[in-house]
PDB file of C-alpha atoms in Angstrom:
ATOM      1  CA  MET A   1      31.886 208.273 -36.138  1.00 46.00           C
ATOM      2  CA  ALA A   2      35.535 208.913 -35.309  1.00 48.00           C
ATOM      3  CA  SER A   3      36.473 212.041 -33.423  1.00 45.00           C
ATOM      4  CA  LEU A   4      39.727 213.998 -33.720  1.00 42.00           C
ATOM      5  CA  GLN A   5      41.434 214.738 -30.448  1.00 41.00           C
ATOM      6  CA  VAL A   6      44.218 217.357 -30.292  1.00 39.00           C
ATOM      7  CA  GLN A   7      46.542 217.018 -27.342  1.00 48.00           C
ATOM      8  CA  GLY A   8      46.959 220.223 -25.432  1.00 51.00           C
ATOM      9  CA  ASP A   9      50.249 221.921 -24.975  1.00 64.00           C
ATOM     10  CA  GLU A  10      51.684 220.813 -21.653  1.00 90.00           C
ATOM     11  CA  SER A  11      52.936 223.540 -19.300  1.00 93.00           C
ATOM     12  CA  VAL A  12      54.373 224.053 -15.863  1.00 95.00           C
ATOM     13  CA  LEU A  13      54.095 226.985 -13.359  1.00 95.00           C
ATOM     14  CA  LEU A  14      57.493 227.868 -11.907  1.00 96.00           C
ATOM     15  CA  LEU A  15      58.732 230.188  -9.222  1.00 95.00           C
ATOM     16  CA  ILE A  16      61.389 232.540 -10.548  1.00 95.00           C
ATOM     17  CA  SER A  17      64.398 233.939  -8.633  1.00 94.00           C
ATOM     18  CA  HIS A  18      67.217 236.273  -9.681  1.00 93.00           C
ATOM     19  CA  SER A  19      70.836 236.566  -8.625  1.00 90.00           C
ATOM     20  CA  ASN A  20      70.737 240.428  -8.498  1.00 89.00           C
ATOM     21  CA  MET A  21      67.111 240.988  -7.320  1.00 87.00           C
ATOM     22  CA  LYS A  22      66.110 239.509  -4.008  1.00 84.00           C
ATOM     23  CA  SER A  23      62.599 240.793  -4.186  1.00 83.00           C
ATOM     24  CA  PHE A  24      62.026 239.507  -7.685  1.00 85.00           C
ATOM     25  CA  ALA A  25      59.907 236.282  -7.193  1.00 86.00           C
ATOM     26  CA  PRO A  26      57.099 235.968  -9.748  1.00 91.00           C
ATOM     27  CA  GLU A  27      55.357 232.822 -10.802  1.00 94.00           C
ATOM     28  CA  VAL A  28      55.551 232.228 -14.561  1.00 95.00           C
ATOM     29  CA  ARG A  29      54.046 229.527 -16.725  1.00 95.00           C
ATOM     30  CA  PHE A  30      56.093 227.917 -19.420  1.00 96.00           C
ATOM     31  CA  SER A  31      55.232 225.461 -22.190  1.00 94.00           C
ATOM     32  CA  LEU A  32      57.377 222.259 -22.090  1.00 94.00           C
ATOM     33  CA  GLN A  33      57.659 222.501 -25.910  1.00 94.00           C
ATOM     34  CA  MET A  34      59.477 225.912 -25.711  1.00 94.00           C
ATOM     35  CA  THR A  35      63.224 225.872 -26.271  1.00 96.00           C
ATOM     36  CA  VAL A  36      65.478 227.055 -23.490  1.00 96.00           C
ATOM     37  CA  GLU A  37      66.257 230.094 -25.607  1.00 96.00           C
ATOM     38  CA  ALA A  38      62.513 230.892 -25.856  1.00 96.00           C
ATOM     39  CA  VAL A  39      62.280 230.565 -22.027  1.00 97.00           C
ATOM     40  CA  LYS A  40      65.174 233.052 -21.641  1.00 96.00           C
ATOM     41  CA  GLU A  41      63.456 235.501 -24.012  1.00 96.00           C
ATOM     42  CA  LYS A  42      60.270 235.353 -21.953  1.00 95.00           C
ATOM     43  CA  LEU A  43      62.247 235.969 -18.779  1.00 95.00           C
ATOM     44  CA  TRP A  44      64.251 238.851 -20.371  1.00 93.00           C
ATOM     45  CA  LYS A  45      60.964 240.746 -20.786  1.00 91.00           C
ATOM     46  CA  LYS A  46      60.224 240.357 -17.101  1.00 90.00           C
ATOM     47  CA  CYS A  47      63.608 240.931 -15.438  1.00 88.00           C
ATOM     48  CA  GLY A  48      65.760 242.867 -17.919  1.00 88.00           C
ATOM     49  CA  THR A  49      68.662 240.388 -18.052  1.00 92.00           C
ATOM     50  CA  SER A  50      69.621 239.831 -21.684  1.00 92.00           C
ATOM     51  CA  VAL A  51      69.401 236.388 -23.243  1.00 94.00           C
ATOM     52  CA  ASP A  52      73.148 236.207 -23.926  1.00 94.00           C
ATOM     53  CA  SER A  53      73.932 237.068 -20.313  1.00 93.00           C
ATOM     54  CA  MET A  54      71.459 234.693 -18.747  1.00 95.00           C
ATOM     55  CA  CYS A  55      72.267 231.387 -17.106  1.00 96.00           C
ATOM     56  CA  LEU A  56      69.332 229.274 -15.839  1.00 97.00           C
ATOM     57  CA  GLU A  57      69.339 226.727 -13.033  1.00 96.00           C
ATOM     58  CA  LEU A  58      66.405 224.490 -12.100  1.00 97.00           C
ATOM     59  CA  TYR A  59      65.667 223.622  -8.453  1.00 96.00           C
ATOM     60  CA  ASP A  60      63.117 221.115  -7.058  1.00 95.00           C
ATOM     61  CA  HIS A  61      60.643 221.618  -4.190  1.00 93.00           C
ATOM     62  CA  SER A  62      63.283 221.037  -1.506  1.00 94.00           C
ATOM     63  CA  GLY A  63      65.717 223.478  -2.994  1.00 93.00           C
ATOM     64  CA  THR A  64      67.986 220.923  -4.482  1.00 95.00           C
ATOM     65  CA  LYS A  65      69.538 221.842  -7.755  1.00 96.00           C
ATOM     66  CA  ILE A  66      68.337 219.522 -10.615  1.00 95.00           C
ATOM     67  CA  SER A  67      70.241 220.847 -13.581  1.00 95.00           C
ATOM     68  CA  THR A  68      71.776 223.756 -15.385  1.00 96.00           C
ATOM     69  CA  LEU A  69      69.913 224.629 -18.607  1.00 96.00           C
ATOM     70  CA  SER A  70      73.040 224.909 -20.734  1.00 92.00           C
ATOM     71  CA  ASP A  71      71.702 223.987 -24.198  1.00 95.00           C
ATOM     72  CA  ASN A  72      69.542 226.805 -25.694  1.00 95.00           C
ATOM     73  CA  MET A  73      68.223 224.551 -28.446  1.00 95.00           C
ATOM     74  CA  ARG A  74      66.819 221.822 -26.224  1.00 95.00           C
ATOM     75  CA  PRO A  75      63.073 221.728 -25.402  1.00 95.00           C
ATOM     76  CA  PHE A  76      62.411 223.006 -21.865  1.00 95.00           C
ATOM     77  CA  GLY A  77      60.644 219.634 -21.110  1.00 94.00           C
ATOM     78  CA  PHE A  78      63.940 217.823 -21.472  1.00 95.00           C
ATOM     79  CA  TYR A  79      64.963 219.016 -18.038  1.00 95.00           C
ATOM     80  CA  SER A  80      61.726 217.594 -16.413  1.00 93.00           C
ATOM     81  CA  PRO A  81      60.499 220.721 -14.625  1.00 95.00           C
ATOM     82  CA  GLU A  82      57.334 220.340 -12.497  1.00 95.00           C
ATOM     83  CA  ASP A  83      54.810 222.727 -11.062  1.00 95.00           C
ATOM     84  CA  GLY A  84      56.319 224.480  -8.051  1.00 95.00           C
ATOM     85  CA  HIS A  85      59.950 224.057  -9.051  1.00 96.00           C
ATOM     86  CA  ARG A  86      62.162 227.161  -9.024  1.00 96.00           C
ATOM     87  CA  LEU A  87      63.956 228.550 -12.071  1.00 96.00           C
ATOM     88  CA  HIS A  88      66.953 230.687 -10.926  1.00 96.00           C
ATOM     89  CA  ILE A  89      68.329 233.400 -13.190  1.00 95.00           C
ATOM     90  CA  ILE A  90      72.045 234.213 -12.960  1.00 94.00           C
ATOM     91  CA  ASP A  91      72.963 237.464 -14.633  1.00 93.00           C
ATOM     92  CA  LEU A  92      76.587 237.154 -15.969  1.00 92.00           C
ATOM     93  CA  ASP A  93      76.832 240.774 -17.115  1.00 91.00           C
ATOM     94  CA  PRO A  94      78.564 242.979 -14.438  1.00 89.00           C
ATOM     95  CA  SER A  95      77.127 246.128 -16.107  1.00 87.00           C
ATOM     96  CA  SER A  96      73.600 244.729 -16.371  1.00 85.00           C
ATOM     97  CA  VAL A  97      70.627 246.885 -15.637  1.00 80.00           C
ATOM     98  CA  THR A  98      69.855 244.579 -12.748  1.00 81.00           C
ATOM     99  CA  SER A  99      73.235 245.045 -11.036  1.00 80.00           C
ATOM    100  CA  GLY A 100      73.836 247.404  -8.167  1.00 75.00           C
ATOM    101  CA  GLY A 101      70.670 246.574  -6.265  1.00 71.00           C
ATOM    102  CA  TRP A 102      68.795 249.772  -7.132  1.00 67.00           C
ATOM    103  CA  LEU A 103      65.877 247.756  -8.646  1.00 71.00           C
ATOM    104  CA  ASP A 104      65.436 246.282  -5.111  1.00 72.00           C
ATOM    105  CA  ASP A 105      66.206 249.346  -3.088  1.00 70.00           C
ATOM    106  CA  THR A 106      64.634 252.448  -4.580  1.00 69.00           C
ATOM    107  CA  SER A 107      66.435 254.723  -2.097  1.00 71.00           C
ATOM    108  CA  GLN A 108      69.496 254.246  -4.289  1.00 69.00           C
ATOM    109  CA  VAL A 109      67.691 255.849  -7.238  1.00 68.00           C
ATOM    110  CA  GLU A 110      68.226 259.605  -7.695  1.00 75.00           C
ATOM    111  CA  LYS A 111      64.944 261.341  -7.275  1.00 78.00           C
ATOM    112  CA  PHE A 112      63.673 264.191  -9.419  1.00 83.00           C
ATOM    113  CA  THR A 113      62.815 267.233  -7.275  1.00 87.00           C
ATOM    114  CA  ILE A 114      61.219 270.546  -8.110  1.00 87.00           C
ATOM    115  CA  SER A 115      60.473 273.571  -5.996  1.00 89.00           C
ATOM    116  CA  GLU A 116      56.902 274.799  -5.326  1.00 87.00           C
ATOM    117  CA  GLU A 117      57.667 278.028  -7.260  1.00 88.00           C
ATOM    118  CA  ALA A 118      58.896 276.167 -10.328  1.00 89.00           C
ATOM    119  CA  PHE A 119      56.009 273.713 -10.197  1.00 87.00           C
ATOM    120  CA  ASP A 120      53.465 276.528 -10.062  1.00 86.00           C
ATOM    121  CA  LYS A 121      54.914 277.862 -13.356  1.00 86.00           C
ATOM    122  CA  LEU A 122      54.298 274.586 -15.171  1.00 87.00           C
ATOM    123  CA  ASP A 123      51.291 274.189 -17.466  1.00 85.00           C
ATOM    124  CA  GLY A 124      49.238 271.014 -17.804  1.00 84.00           C
ATOM    125  CA  THR A 125      49.599 269.898 -14.200  1.00 88.00           C
ATOM    126  CA  TYR A 126      46.824 268.420 -12.074  1.00 86.00           C
ATOM    127  CA  ARG A 127      47.137 271.430  -9.720  1.00 84.00           C
ATOM    128  CA  LYS A 128      46.465 273.836 -12.563  1.00 83.00           C
ATOM    129  CA  TYR A 129      43.494 271.649 -13.706  1.00 83.00           C
ATOM    130  CA  LYS A 130      41.954 271.746 -10.216  1.00 82.00           C
ATOM    131  CA  GLU A 131      42.363 275.557  -9.995  1.00 79.00           C
ATOM    132  CA  LYS A 132      40.758 275.989 -13.493  1.00 78.00           C
ATOM    133  CA  PHE A 133      37.941 273.607 -12.703  1.00 75.00           C
ATOM    134  CA  ALA A 134      37.140 275.288  -9.341  1.00 73.00           C
ATOM    135  CA  HIS A 135      37.085 278.683 -10.979  1.00 65.00           C
ATOM    136  CA  GLN A 136      34.755 277.438 -13.824  1.00 67.00           C
ATOM    137  CA  ASN A 137      32.516 275.689 -11.343  1.00 63.00           C
ATOM    138  CA  HIS A 138      32.188 278.840  -9.239  1.00 57.00           C
ATOM    139  CA  THR A 139      31.584 280.944 -12.373  1.00 57.00           C
ATOM    140  CA  ASN A 140      28.830 278.583 -13.543  1.00 59.00           C
ATOM    141  CA  GLN A 141      27.127 278.565 -10.139  1.00 58.00           C
ATOM    142  CA  VAL A 142      27.151 282.405  -9.961  1.00 56.00           C
ATOM    143  CA  SER A 143      25.888 282.745 -13.562  1.00 57.00           C
ATOM    144  CA  LYS A 144      22.917 280.470 -12.792  1.00 63.00           C
ATOM    145  CA  MET A 145      21.985 282.452  -9.734  1.00 67.00           C
ATOM    146  CA  SER A 146      19.410 285.281 -10.306  1.00 72.00           C
ATOM    147  CA  GLU A 147      19.773 288.786  -8.977  1.00 74.00           C
ATOM    148  CA  ASN A 148      16.775 288.276  -6.702  1.00 76.00           C
ATOM    149  CA  TYR A 149      17.915 284.942  -5.362  1.00 77.00           C
ATOM    150  CA  MET A 150      16.580 284.404  -1.789  1.00 76.00           C
ATOM    151  CA  GLU A 151      14.808 287.810  -1.798  1.00 79.00           C
ATOM    152  CA  ASP A 152      11.539 286.244  -0.653  1.00 80.00           C
ATOM    153  CA  LEU A 153      13.169 284.551   2.317  1.00 78.00           C
ATOM    154  CA  CYS A 154      14.876 287.758   3.363  1.00 79.00           C
ATOM    155  CA  THR A 155      11.694 289.862   3.254  1.00 82.00           C
ATOM    156  CA  ASN A 156      10.885 289.328   6.999  1.00 82.00           C
ATOM    157  CA  ILE A 157      14.511 289.560   8.186  1.00 84.00           C
ATOM    158  CA  LYS A 158      15.450 292.871   9.776  1.00 86.00           C
ATOM    159  CA  ILE A 159      18.713 294.360  11.036  1.00 87.00           C
ATOM    160  CA  GLY A 160      18.796 293.887  14.776  1.00 88.00           C
ATOM    161  CA  ASP A 161      16.861 290.612  14.752  1.00 88.00           C
ATOM    162  CA  ARG A 162      18.401 287.746  16.707  1.00 88.00           C
ATOM    163  CA  CYS A 163      18.939 284.443  14.956  1.00 84.00           C
ATOM    164  CA  GLN A 164      20.454 281.013  15.432  1.00 83.00           C
ATOM    165  CA  VAL A 165      22.857 279.706  12.700  1.00 79.00           C
ATOM    166  CA  GLU A 166      22.966 276.021  11.926  1.00 76.00           C
ATOM    167  CA  PRO A 167      24.883 273.789  12.217  1.00 74.00           C
ATOM    168  CA  GLY A 168      26.472 274.549  15.569  1.00 76.00           C
ATOM    169  CA  GLU A 169      23.593 276.483  17.139  1.00 80.00           C
ATOM    170  CA  LYS A 170      25.631 279.729  16.951  1.00 81.00           C
ATOM    171  CA  ARG A 171      23.458 282.700  18.050  1.00 85.00           C
ATOM    172  CA  GLY A 172      23.931 286.337  17.060  1.00 84.00           C
ATOM    173  CA  VAL A 173      22.493 289.594  15.761  1.00 85.00           C
ATOM    174  CA  ILE A 174      21.659 290.368  12.092  1.00 85.00           C
ATOM    175  CA  LYS A 175      23.785 293.321  10.954  1.00 83.00           C
ATOM    176  CA  PHE A 176      23.146 293.348   7.212  1.00 82.00           C
ATOM    177  CA  VAL A 177      20.334 292.231   4.911  1.00 84.00           C
ATOM    178  CA  GLY A 178      20.345 292.898   1.169  1.00 82.00           C
ATOM    179  CA  GLN A 179      22.279 292.710  -2.052  1.00 81.00           C
ATOM    180  CA  ALA A 180      26.089 293.098  -2.100  1.00 75.00           C
ATOM    181  CA  GLU A 181      27.659 293.213  -5.594  1.00 70.00           C
ATOM    182  CA  ALA A 182      31.095 292.474  -4.169  1.00 67.00           C
ATOM    183  CA  LEU A 183      29.829 289.176  -2.725  1.00 67.00           C
ATOM    184  CA  GLY A 184      27.889 287.921  -5.723  1.00 70.00           C
ATOM    185  CA  ARG A 185      24.332 287.799  -6.952  1.00 73.00           C
ATOM    186  CA  GLY A 186      21.295 287.398  -4.749  1.00 79.00           C
ATOM    187  CA  PHE A 187      20.447 288.583  -1.243  1.00 80.00           C
ATOM    188  CA  TRP A 188      22.819 288.206   1.652  1.00 81.00           C
ATOM    189  CA  VAL A 189      22.558 288.142   5.435  1.00 81.00           C
ATOM    190  CA  GLY A 190      25.378 289.296   7.734  1.00 82.00           C
ATOM    191  CA  VAL A 191      25.522 288.001  11.327  1.00 82.00           C
ATOM    192  CA  GLN A 192      27.494 289.139  14.334  1.00 82.00           C
ATOM    193  CA  TYR A 193      27.867 286.174  16.719  1.00 81.00           C
ATOM    194  CA  ASP A 194      27.463 286.510  20.444  1.00 82.00           C
ATOM    195  CA  GLU A 195      30.677 284.577  20.931  1.00 80.00           C
ATOM    196  CA  PRO A 196      34.071 285.641  19.459  1.00 72.00           C
ATOM    197  CA  LEU A 197      33.969 283.406  16.387  1.00 68.00           C
ATOM    198  CA  GLY A 198      34.598 285.705  13.503  1.00 59.00           C
ATOM    199  CA  LYS A 199      37.004 288.134  11.893  1.00 54.00           C
ATOM    200  CA  HIS A 200      34.376 290.703  10.955  1.00 55.00           C
ATOM    201  CA  ASP A 201      31.096 291.909  12.495  1.00 52.00           C
ATOM    202  CA  GLY A 202      28.719 291.014   9.666  1.00 51.00           C
ATOM    203  CA  MET A 203      28.383 294.594   8.449  1.00 54.00           C
ATOM    204  CA  LEU A 204      29.168 296.051   5.033  1.00 51.00           C
ATOM    205  CA  VAL A 205      30.641 299.484   4.375  1.00 45.00           C
ATOM    206  CA  THR A 206      30.910 301.399   1.092  1.00 42.00           C
ATOM    207  CA  THR A 207      34.214 302.920   0.130  1.00 39.00           C
ATOM    208  CA  GLN A 208      35.660 304.574  -2.957  1.00 39.00           C
ATOM    209  CA  SER A 209      36.826 301.142  -4.162  1.00 38.00           C
ATOM    210  CA  GLY A 210      33.371 299.587  -3.683  1.00 39.00           C
ATOM    211  CA  THR A 211      31.530 297.522  -1.005  1.00 38.00           C
ATOM    212  CA  ARG A 212      33.545 295.288   1.263  1.00 38.00           C
ATOM    213  CA  LEU A 213      33.280 293.562   4.613  1.00 39.00           C
ATOM    214  CA  MET A 214      33.904 295.603   7.725  1.00 37.00           C
ATOM    215  CA  MET A 215      37.019 293.989   9.154  1.00 31.00           C
ATOM    216  CA  LYS A 216      37.108 295.774  12.566  1.00 30.00           C
ATOM    217  CA  LYS A 217      37.930 293.773  15.670  1.00 30.00           C
ATOM    218  CA  TYR A 218      35.062 291.680  16.924  1.00 32.00           C
ATOM    219  CA  LYS A 219      33.451 292.574  20.219  1.00 35.00           C
ATOM    220  CA  GLN A 220      31.479 289.934  22.077  1.00 36.00           C
ATOM    221  CA  GLY A 221      27.825 290.784  22.720  1.00 35.00           C
ATOM    222  CA  PRO A 222      25.463 289.811  25.487  1.00 32.00           C
ATOM    223  CA  SER A 223      23.746 286.451  25.607  1.00 29.00           C
ATOM    224  CA  ALA A 224      20.068 286.372  24.796  1.00 31.00           C
ATOM    225  CA  THR A 225      17.318 284.088  23.654  1.00 29.00           C
ATOM    226  CA  CYS A 226      16.707 283.528  19.903  1.00 32.00           C
ATOM    227  CA  SER A 227      13.608 285.465  18.685  1.00 34.00           C
ATOM    228  CA  SER A 228      13.713 284.599  14.987  1.00 37.00           C
ATOM    229  CA  GLN A 229      13.427 281.503  12.878  1.00 36.00           C
ATOM    230  CA  LYS A 230      16.119 278.829  12.629  1.00 35.00           C
ATOM    231  CA  SER A 231      18.750 279.602  10.045  1.00 34.00           C
ATOM    232  CA  HIS A 232      18.183 276.399   8.076  1.00 33.00           C
ATOM    233  CA  GLU A 233      14.727 277.788   7.219  1.00 33.00           C
ATOM    234  CA  ILE A 234      15.842 281.207   5.939  1.00 34.00           C
ATOM    235  CA  PHE A 235      19.671 281.527   5.787  1.00 36.00           C
ATOM    236  CA  GLN A 236      20.478 279.387   2.792  1.00 35.00           C
ATOM    237  CA  HIS A 237      22.356 282.311   1.193  1.00 42.00           C
ATOM    238  CA  LEU A 238      24.172 283.325   4.352  1.00 44.00           C
ATOM    239  CA  LEU A 239      27.172 285.517   5.025  1.00 41.00           C
ATOM    240  CA  THR A 240      28.445 284.685   8.507  1.00 39.00           C
ATOM    241  CA  ALA A 241      31.396 285.886  10.515  1.00 37.00           C
ATOM    242  CA  THR A 242      33.450 282.683  10.321  1.00 34.00           C
ATOM    243  CA  VAL A 243      37.012 282.253  11.520  1.00 30.00           C
TER     244      VAL A 243
END
């Protein structure tokens, strides 16, 4: 039984160079059956030099010029290109998009700049998305937390008890235990560290405007041994005097 064999389209892989772009050096595969004009159209899409302004020169592996592809209607295979040969593009248009060297040197391109104030006023930016997402995430976490969150773990904690806060093994005195509407749902623990590590002293005060952190200057207390449980066992909902 006879079989039909279809000969494949022969092609070559060539290195491309350009007269106006020193960093432009892709490898491109071409069919030998393509016309020179079709080769130019393929290169135009890659480099920007128009077909009418493009002159092509073929070089062998040693860098010796083989020929100038002057006839647009001839098949590319007529010029006997081989894998690894170089096809050099000469842009004859002095006002070409490739002229001036700015495609090679981006420092010559005028950059768009915007101030931080103007950027903050823009909508639809990634910065606005992050701010919105962070707010929504915080709101969702708070809404899922019950009013009595951590109450059972705070039952045996008393003001004046000493504790150790992890990580860091920071020791201090408990100054507040209970609910604080200004801080969020659940039960909170305020700690005054023995060492000068915080802005506040862990206490809460009530004013006409509501409950807030007492922001008076921290005073370092005496060193003592820890008499209560480790904080990782009980202080999961912890308000600490952090810097």
